[in-house]
CSV table of C-alpha atoms in Angstrom, one decimal:
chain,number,residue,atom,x,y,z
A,1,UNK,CA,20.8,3.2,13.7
A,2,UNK,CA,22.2,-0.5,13.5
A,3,UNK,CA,20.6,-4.1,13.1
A,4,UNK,CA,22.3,-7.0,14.4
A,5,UNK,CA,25.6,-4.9,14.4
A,6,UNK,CA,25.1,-3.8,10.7
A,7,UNK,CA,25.0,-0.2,9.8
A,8,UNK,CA,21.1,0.4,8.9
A,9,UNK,CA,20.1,1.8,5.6
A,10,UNK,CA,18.8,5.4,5.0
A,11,UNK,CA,16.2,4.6,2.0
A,12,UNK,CA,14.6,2.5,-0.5
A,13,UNK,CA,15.7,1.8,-4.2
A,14,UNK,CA,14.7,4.3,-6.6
A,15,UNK,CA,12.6,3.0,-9.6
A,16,UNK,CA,14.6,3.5,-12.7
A,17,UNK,CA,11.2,3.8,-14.6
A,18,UNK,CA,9.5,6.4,-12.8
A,19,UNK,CA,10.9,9.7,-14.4
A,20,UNK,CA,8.8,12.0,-11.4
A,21,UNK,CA,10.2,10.0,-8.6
A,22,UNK,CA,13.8,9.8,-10.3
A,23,UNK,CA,14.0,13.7,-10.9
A,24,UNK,CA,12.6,14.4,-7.2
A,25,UNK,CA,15.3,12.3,-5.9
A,26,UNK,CA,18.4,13.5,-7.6
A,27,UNK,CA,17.5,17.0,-7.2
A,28,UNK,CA,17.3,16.3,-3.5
A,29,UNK,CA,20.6,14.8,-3.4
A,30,UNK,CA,22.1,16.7,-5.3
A,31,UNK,CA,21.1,19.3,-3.0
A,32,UNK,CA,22.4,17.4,0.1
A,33,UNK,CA,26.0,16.6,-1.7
A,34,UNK,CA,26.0,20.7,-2.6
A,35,UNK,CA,25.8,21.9,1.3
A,36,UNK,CA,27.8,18.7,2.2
A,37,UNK,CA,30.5,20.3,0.3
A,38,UNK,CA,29.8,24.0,0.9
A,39,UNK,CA,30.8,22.7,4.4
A,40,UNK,CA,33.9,21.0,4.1
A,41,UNK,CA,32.6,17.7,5.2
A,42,UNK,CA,33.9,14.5,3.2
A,43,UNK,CA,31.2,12.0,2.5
A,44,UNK,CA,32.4,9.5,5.1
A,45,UNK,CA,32.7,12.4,8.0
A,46,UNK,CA,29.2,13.4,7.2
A,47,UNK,CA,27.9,9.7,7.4
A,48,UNK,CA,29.5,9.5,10.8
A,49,UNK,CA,27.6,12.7,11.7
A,50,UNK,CA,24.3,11.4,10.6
A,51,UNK,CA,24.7,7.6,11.8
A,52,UNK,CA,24.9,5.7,8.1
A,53,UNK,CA,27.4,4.2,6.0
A,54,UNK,CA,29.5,6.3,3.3
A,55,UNK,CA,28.3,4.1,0.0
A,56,UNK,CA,25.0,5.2,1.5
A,57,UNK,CA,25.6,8.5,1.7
A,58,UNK,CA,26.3,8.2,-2.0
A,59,UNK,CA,23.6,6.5,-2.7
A,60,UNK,CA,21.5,9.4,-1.6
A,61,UNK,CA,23.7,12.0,-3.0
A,62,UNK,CA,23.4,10.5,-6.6
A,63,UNK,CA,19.7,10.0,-6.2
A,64,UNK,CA,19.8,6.2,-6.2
A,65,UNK,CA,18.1,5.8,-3.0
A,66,UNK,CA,15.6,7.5,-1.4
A,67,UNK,CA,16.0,9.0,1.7
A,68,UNK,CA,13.8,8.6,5.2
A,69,UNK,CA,12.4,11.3,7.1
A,70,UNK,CA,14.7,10.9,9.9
A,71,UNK,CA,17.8,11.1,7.5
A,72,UNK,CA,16.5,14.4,6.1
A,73,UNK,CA,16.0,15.8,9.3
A,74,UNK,CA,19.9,14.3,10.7
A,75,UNK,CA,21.5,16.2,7.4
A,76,UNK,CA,19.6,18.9,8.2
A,77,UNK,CA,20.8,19.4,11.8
A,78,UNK,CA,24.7,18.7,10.6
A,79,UNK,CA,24.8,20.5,7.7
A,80,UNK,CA,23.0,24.1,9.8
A,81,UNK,CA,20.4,24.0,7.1
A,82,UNK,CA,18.2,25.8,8.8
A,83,UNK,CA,14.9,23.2,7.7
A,84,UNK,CA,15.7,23.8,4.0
A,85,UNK,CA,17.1,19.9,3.5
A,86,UNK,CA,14.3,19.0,6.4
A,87,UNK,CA,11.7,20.5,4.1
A,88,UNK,CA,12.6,18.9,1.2
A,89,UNK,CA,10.6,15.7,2.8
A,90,UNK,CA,7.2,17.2,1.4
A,91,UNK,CA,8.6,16.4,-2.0
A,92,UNK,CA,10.4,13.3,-0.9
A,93,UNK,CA,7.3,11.2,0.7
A,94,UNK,CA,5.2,12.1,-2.6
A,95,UNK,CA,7.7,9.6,-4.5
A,96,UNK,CA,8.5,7.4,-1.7
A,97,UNK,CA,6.3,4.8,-2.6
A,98,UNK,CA,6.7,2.3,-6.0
A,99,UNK,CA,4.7,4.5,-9.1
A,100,UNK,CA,2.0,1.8,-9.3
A,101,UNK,CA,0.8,2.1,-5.5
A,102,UNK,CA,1.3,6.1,-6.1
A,103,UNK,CA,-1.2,6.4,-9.3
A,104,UNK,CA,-4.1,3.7,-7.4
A,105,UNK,CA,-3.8,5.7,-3.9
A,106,UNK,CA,-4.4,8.4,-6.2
A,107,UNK,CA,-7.8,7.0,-8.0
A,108,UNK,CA,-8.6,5.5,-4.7
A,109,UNK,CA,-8.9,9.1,-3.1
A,110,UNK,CA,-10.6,10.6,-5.8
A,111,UNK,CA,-13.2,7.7,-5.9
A,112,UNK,CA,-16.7,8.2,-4.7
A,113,UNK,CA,-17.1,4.6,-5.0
A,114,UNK,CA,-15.2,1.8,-4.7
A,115,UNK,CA,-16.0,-2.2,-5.3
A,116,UNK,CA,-13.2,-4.7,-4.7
A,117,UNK,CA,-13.6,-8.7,-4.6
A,118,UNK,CA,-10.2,-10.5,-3.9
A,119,UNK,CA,-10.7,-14.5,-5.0
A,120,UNK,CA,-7.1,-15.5,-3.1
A,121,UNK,CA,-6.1,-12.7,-0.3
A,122,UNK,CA,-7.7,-10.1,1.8
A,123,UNK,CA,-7.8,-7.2,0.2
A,124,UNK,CA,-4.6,-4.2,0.7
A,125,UNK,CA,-7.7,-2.0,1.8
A,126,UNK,CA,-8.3,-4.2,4.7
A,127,UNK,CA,-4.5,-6.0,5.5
A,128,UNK,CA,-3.4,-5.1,9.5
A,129,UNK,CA,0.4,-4.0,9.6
A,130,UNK,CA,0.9,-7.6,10.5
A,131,UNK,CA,-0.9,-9.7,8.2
A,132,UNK,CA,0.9,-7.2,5.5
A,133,UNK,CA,4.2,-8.4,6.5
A,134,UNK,CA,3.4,-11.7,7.1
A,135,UNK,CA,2.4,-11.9,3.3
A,136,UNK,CA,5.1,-9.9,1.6
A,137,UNK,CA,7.7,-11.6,3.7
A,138,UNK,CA,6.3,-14.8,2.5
A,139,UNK,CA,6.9,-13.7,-1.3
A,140,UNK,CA,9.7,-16.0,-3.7
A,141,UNK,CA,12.1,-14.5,-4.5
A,142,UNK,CA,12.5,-12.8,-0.6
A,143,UNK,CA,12.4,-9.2,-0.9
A,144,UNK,CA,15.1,-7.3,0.9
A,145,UNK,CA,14.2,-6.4,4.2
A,146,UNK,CA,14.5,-2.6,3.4
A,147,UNK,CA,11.9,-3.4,0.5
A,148,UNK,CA,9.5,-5.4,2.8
A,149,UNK,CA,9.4,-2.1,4.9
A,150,UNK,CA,8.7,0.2,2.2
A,151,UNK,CA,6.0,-2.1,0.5
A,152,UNK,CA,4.1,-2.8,3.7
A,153,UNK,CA,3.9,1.3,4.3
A,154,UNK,CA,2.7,2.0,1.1
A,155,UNK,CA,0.3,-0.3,1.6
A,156,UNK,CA,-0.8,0.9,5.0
A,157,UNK,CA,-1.0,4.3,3.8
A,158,UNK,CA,-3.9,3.7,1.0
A,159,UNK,CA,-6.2,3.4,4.4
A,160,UNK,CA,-6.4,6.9,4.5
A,161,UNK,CA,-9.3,6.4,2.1
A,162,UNK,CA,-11.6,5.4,5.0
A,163,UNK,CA,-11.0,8.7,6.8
A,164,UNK,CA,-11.9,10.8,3.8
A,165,UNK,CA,-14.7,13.6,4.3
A,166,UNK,CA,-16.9,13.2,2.6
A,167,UNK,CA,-16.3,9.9,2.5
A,168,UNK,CA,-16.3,6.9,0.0
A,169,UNK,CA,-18.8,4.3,-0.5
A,170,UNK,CA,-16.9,0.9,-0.4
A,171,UNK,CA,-18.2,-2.4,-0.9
A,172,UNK,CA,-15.6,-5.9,-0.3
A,173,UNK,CA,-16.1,-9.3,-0.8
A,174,UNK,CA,-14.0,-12.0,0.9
A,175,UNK,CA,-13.6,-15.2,0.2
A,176,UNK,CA,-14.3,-17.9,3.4
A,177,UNK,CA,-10.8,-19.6,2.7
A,178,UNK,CA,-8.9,-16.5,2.8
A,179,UNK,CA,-10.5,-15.9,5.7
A,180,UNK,CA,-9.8,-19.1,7.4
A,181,UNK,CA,-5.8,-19.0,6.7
A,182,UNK,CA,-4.0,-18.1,9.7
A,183,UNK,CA,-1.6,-15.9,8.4
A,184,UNK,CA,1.0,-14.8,10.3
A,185,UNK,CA,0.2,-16.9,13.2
A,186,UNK,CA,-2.9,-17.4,15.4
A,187,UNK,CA,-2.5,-14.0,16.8
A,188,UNK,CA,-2.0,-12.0,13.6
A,189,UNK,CA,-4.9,-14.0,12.5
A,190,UNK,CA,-7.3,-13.1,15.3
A,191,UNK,CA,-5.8,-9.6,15.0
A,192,UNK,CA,-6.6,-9.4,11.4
A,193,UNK,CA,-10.3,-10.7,12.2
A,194,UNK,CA,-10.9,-8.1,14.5
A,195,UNK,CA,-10.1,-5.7,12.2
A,196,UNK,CA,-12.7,-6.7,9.6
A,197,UNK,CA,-15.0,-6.4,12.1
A,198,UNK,CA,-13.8,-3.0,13.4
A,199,UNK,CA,-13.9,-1.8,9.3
A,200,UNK,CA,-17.0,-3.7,8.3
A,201,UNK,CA,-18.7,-1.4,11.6
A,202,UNK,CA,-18.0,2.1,9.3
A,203,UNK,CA,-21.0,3.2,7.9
A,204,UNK,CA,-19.5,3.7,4.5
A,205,UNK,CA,-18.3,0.2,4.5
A,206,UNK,CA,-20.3,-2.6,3.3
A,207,UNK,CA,-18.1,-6.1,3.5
A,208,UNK,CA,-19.4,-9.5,2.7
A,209,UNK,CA,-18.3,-12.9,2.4
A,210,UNK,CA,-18.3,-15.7,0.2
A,211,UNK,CA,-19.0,-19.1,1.7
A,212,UNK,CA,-17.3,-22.0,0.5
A,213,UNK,CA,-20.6,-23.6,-0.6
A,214,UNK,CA,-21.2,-21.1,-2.9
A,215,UNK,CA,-21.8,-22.0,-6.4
A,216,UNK,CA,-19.4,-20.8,-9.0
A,217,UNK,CA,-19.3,-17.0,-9.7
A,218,UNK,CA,-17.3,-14.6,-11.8
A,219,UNK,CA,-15.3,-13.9,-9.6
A,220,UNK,CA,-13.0,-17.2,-9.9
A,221,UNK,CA,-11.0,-16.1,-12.5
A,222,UNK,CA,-9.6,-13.1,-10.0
A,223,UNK,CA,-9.5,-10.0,-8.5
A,224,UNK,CA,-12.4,-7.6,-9.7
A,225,UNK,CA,-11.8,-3.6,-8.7
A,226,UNK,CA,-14.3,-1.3,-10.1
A,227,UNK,CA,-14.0,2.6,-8.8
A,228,UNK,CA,-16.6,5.2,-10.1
A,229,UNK,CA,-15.6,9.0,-9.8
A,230,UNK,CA,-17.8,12.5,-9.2
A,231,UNK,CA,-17.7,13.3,-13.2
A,232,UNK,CA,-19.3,10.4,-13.5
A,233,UNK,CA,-16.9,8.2,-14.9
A,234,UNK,CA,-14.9,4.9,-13.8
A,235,UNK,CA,-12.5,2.8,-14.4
A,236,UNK,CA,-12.6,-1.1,-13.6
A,237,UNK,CA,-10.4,-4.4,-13.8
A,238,UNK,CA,-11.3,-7.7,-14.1
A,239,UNK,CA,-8.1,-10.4,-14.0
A,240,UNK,CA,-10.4,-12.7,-16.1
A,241,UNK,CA,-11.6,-10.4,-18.5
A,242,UNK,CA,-10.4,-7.6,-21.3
A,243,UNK,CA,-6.8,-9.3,-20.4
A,244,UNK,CA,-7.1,-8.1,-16.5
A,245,UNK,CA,-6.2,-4.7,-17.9
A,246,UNK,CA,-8.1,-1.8,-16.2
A,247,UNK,CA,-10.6,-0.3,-18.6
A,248,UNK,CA,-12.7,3.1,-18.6
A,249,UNK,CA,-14.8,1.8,-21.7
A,250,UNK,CA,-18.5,2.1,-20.6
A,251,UNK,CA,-18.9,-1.1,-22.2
A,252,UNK,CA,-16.4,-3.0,-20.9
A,253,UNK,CA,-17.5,-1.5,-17.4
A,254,UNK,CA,-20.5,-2.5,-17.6
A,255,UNK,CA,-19.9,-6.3,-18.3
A,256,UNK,CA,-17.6,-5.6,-15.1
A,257,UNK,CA,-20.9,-4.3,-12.9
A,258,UNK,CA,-22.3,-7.1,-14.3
A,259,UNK,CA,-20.0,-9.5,-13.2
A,260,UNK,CA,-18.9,-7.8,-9.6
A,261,UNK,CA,-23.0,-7.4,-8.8
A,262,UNK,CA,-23.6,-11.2,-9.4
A,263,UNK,CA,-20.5,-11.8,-6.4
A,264,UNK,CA,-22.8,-9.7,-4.1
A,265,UNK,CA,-25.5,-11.1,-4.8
A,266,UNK,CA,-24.3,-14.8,-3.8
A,267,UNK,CA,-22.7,-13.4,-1.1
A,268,UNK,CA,-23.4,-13.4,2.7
A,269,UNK,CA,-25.4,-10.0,3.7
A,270,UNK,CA,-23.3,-7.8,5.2
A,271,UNK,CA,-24.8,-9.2,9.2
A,272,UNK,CA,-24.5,-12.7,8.3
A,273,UNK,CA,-20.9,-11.9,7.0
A,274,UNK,CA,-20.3,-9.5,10.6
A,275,UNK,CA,-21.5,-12.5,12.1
A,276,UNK,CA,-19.7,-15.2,10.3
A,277,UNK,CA,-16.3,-13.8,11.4
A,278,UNK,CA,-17.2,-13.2,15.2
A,279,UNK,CA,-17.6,-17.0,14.6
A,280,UNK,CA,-14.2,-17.6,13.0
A,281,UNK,CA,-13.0,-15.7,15.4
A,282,UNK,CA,-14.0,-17.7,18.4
A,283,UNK,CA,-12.5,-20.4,17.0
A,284,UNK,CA,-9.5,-18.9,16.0
């Protein structure tokens, strides 16, 4: 439970503006402080019990910090809940991650198609646990160690898309630079190759890349997401058009497919792309 002699922490901030995930959490520790008391135990006994720090404890208890699964399931075994507090995880790990990642994981698992082209990064979709961390760590201001861990699991956790049944159609484009940054380190980078390769091999997955010697494209001005759903409809974003806000207009999503077919089309093909990586990655 400790870090370099330091007394680890149980949870992640809560978000002040997310009403859902702020009423999950302070009913749960609410709930936590109620048997905490209905046993006798004073905050810093029970923190002893469980293997955290009394301000943490509350932290929880006032529902300003979300607690882990593990932290649950501790309380649970010290308090004799019985699996009520252990159970309250189900509702706990639907608010865990920041409101924004929440409602895209969301669209992303409702899609039936899904088009993504990333001018400066590899997309979140496609990141190793690794690479992740190498990029959020590498963000100014730092984030908080606690807050590196919780972004680079949210953002692991939107993969579950690719194991879907039935599942998604979903197209990438890469950029060659982005490709050719060794993030992390040589063996994060070789790492992250393989896992293009690995993803580009589904057979829902179509990935392609843009070379360097490509002529300019729409696609400069930013990051271009477009996700069509079963009804029909769709909703699309373009950081250099409509103000990079995402849009459900069927005329602004069309000027979207407009723009997002032209990067395809002066892309590599998805083999010359495969085999433009196995190349990077031999000299890697």
């Amino acid at each position: 439970m400790t870090v370099d002699g330091e007394v680890a922490e149980p949870g992640w901030e809560v978000d002040p503006d997310d009403d859902w995930g702020v009423a999950v959490i302070t009913t749960v520790g609410r709930q936590l402080k109620l048997r905490r008391e209905a046993v006798g135990m004073r905050a810093a006994e029970f923190g002893e019990a469980v293997g955290y720090g009394e301000d943490m404890v509350y932290k929880v208890e006032g529902g300003k910090r979300i607690p882990r699964q593990e932290y649950l399931n501790r309380a649970d075994e010290v308090l004799g809940a019985g699996g009520l507090i252990a159970a309250t995880w189900e509702d706990v790990k639907r608010v865990r991650y920041p409101k924004k990642v929440r409602e895209l994981a969301k669209a992303e698992g409702q899609a039936v198609e899904i088009g993504v082209y990333v001018c400066n990064s590899i997309s979140g979709l496609l990141q190793t646990e690794e690479h992740a961390r190498a990029l959020i760590e590498a963000a100014q201001p730092p984030y908080s160690p606690d807050d590196v861990e919780r972004m680079v699991t949210a953002r692991l956790a939107r993969r579950t898309v690719f194991e879907r049944d039935p599942a998604p159609s979903i197209h990438f484009v890469l950029e060659e630079t982005v490709l050719r940054r060794p993030v992390g380190g040589r063996m994060v980078h070789q790492r992250q190759l393989e896992h293009l390769l690995e993803v580009g091999r589904l057979r829902n997955v179509t990935l392609q890349v843009m070379p360097t010697a490509a002529d300019a494209h729409p696609g400069l001005d930013g990051r271009i997401e477009l996700l069509k759903f079963p009804d029909g409809t769709a909703v699309g974003r373009a950081e250099g058009t409509f103000n990079g806000r995402p849009t459900t207009d069927p005329r602004q999503l069309r000027v979207i497919e407009l723009q997002y077919g032209t990067i395809r089309a002066q892309a590599l093909s998805p083999r010359e792309s495969s085999t433009f990586i196995e190349q990077l990655l031999g000299e890697s």
